[in-house]
Coordinates of C-alpha atoms in Angstrom, one line a residue:
M1 CA 42.2 -81.9 -16.0
T2 CA 40.1 -84.8 -14.7
E3 CA 36.7 -85.4 -13.1
L4 CA 35.0 -82.6 -14.9
V5 CA 31.4 -82.4 -13.6
E6 CA 28.7 -79.9 -14.6
L7 CA 26.2 -78.7 -11.9
K8 CA 23.1 -76.5 -12.3
D9 CA 21.7 -74.8 -9.2
G10 CA 18.9 -72.3 -9.5
G11 CA 19.7 -71.4 -13.1
L12 CA 23.5 -71.1 -12.4
T13 CA 25.7 -73.4 -14.4
C14 CA 29.0 -74.4 -12.8
R15 CA 31.7 -76.9 -13.5
R16 CA 34.0 -78.6 -10.9
F17 CA 37.3 -80.2 -11.8
N18 CA 40.5 -81.6 -10.6
A19 CA 43.8 -80.7 -12.2
T20 CA 47.5 -81.6 -11.8
R21 CA 50.7 -79.6 -12.5
E22 CA 54.0 -81.2 -13.0
S23 CA 57.3 -79.4 -12.4
F24 CA 60.8 -80.2 -11.2
D25 CA 59.5 -80.0 -7.6
G26 CA 57.0 -82.8 -8.3
V27 CA 53.3 -83.1 -9.0
A28 CA 50.8 -80.7 -7.4
M29 CA 47.0 -81.5 -7.3
Y30 CA 44.3 -78.8 -7.4
Q31 CA 40.5 -78.6 -7.2
G32 CA 38.5 -75.8 -8.8
E33 CA 35.1 -74.6 -9.7
L34 CA 34.0 -72.3 -12.6
C35 CA 30.6 -70.7 -13.0
I36 CA 29.1 -68.8 -16.0
A37 CA 29.4 -65.1 -15.4
D38 CA 26.8 -62.4 -16.5
A39 CA 28.8 -61.5 -19.6
G40 CA 28.7 -65.1 -20.8
G41 CA 32.3 -65.9 -19.9
W42 CA 33.4 -68.2 -17.1
R43 CA 34.4 -66.9 -13.6
M44 CA 36.7 -68.9 -11.3
Q45 CA 34.8 -69.5 -8.0
E46 CA 37.4 -71.6 -6.3
F47 CA 40.9 -73.0 -7.0
K48 CA 42.8 -74.7 -4.2
A49 CA 45.7 -77.0 -3.7
L50 CA 44.9 -80.5 -2.4

């Protein structure tokens, strides 16, 4: 994971990040965003391949 950034918008805390996955097929790059859920855990808001 790289470029981890924390954002706060109207009391909601989120974190955006970039990630890579290496396999025999090559390297894949992804971008995602997590936000704190009501129960105190984290919920994935977005996760997409770049």
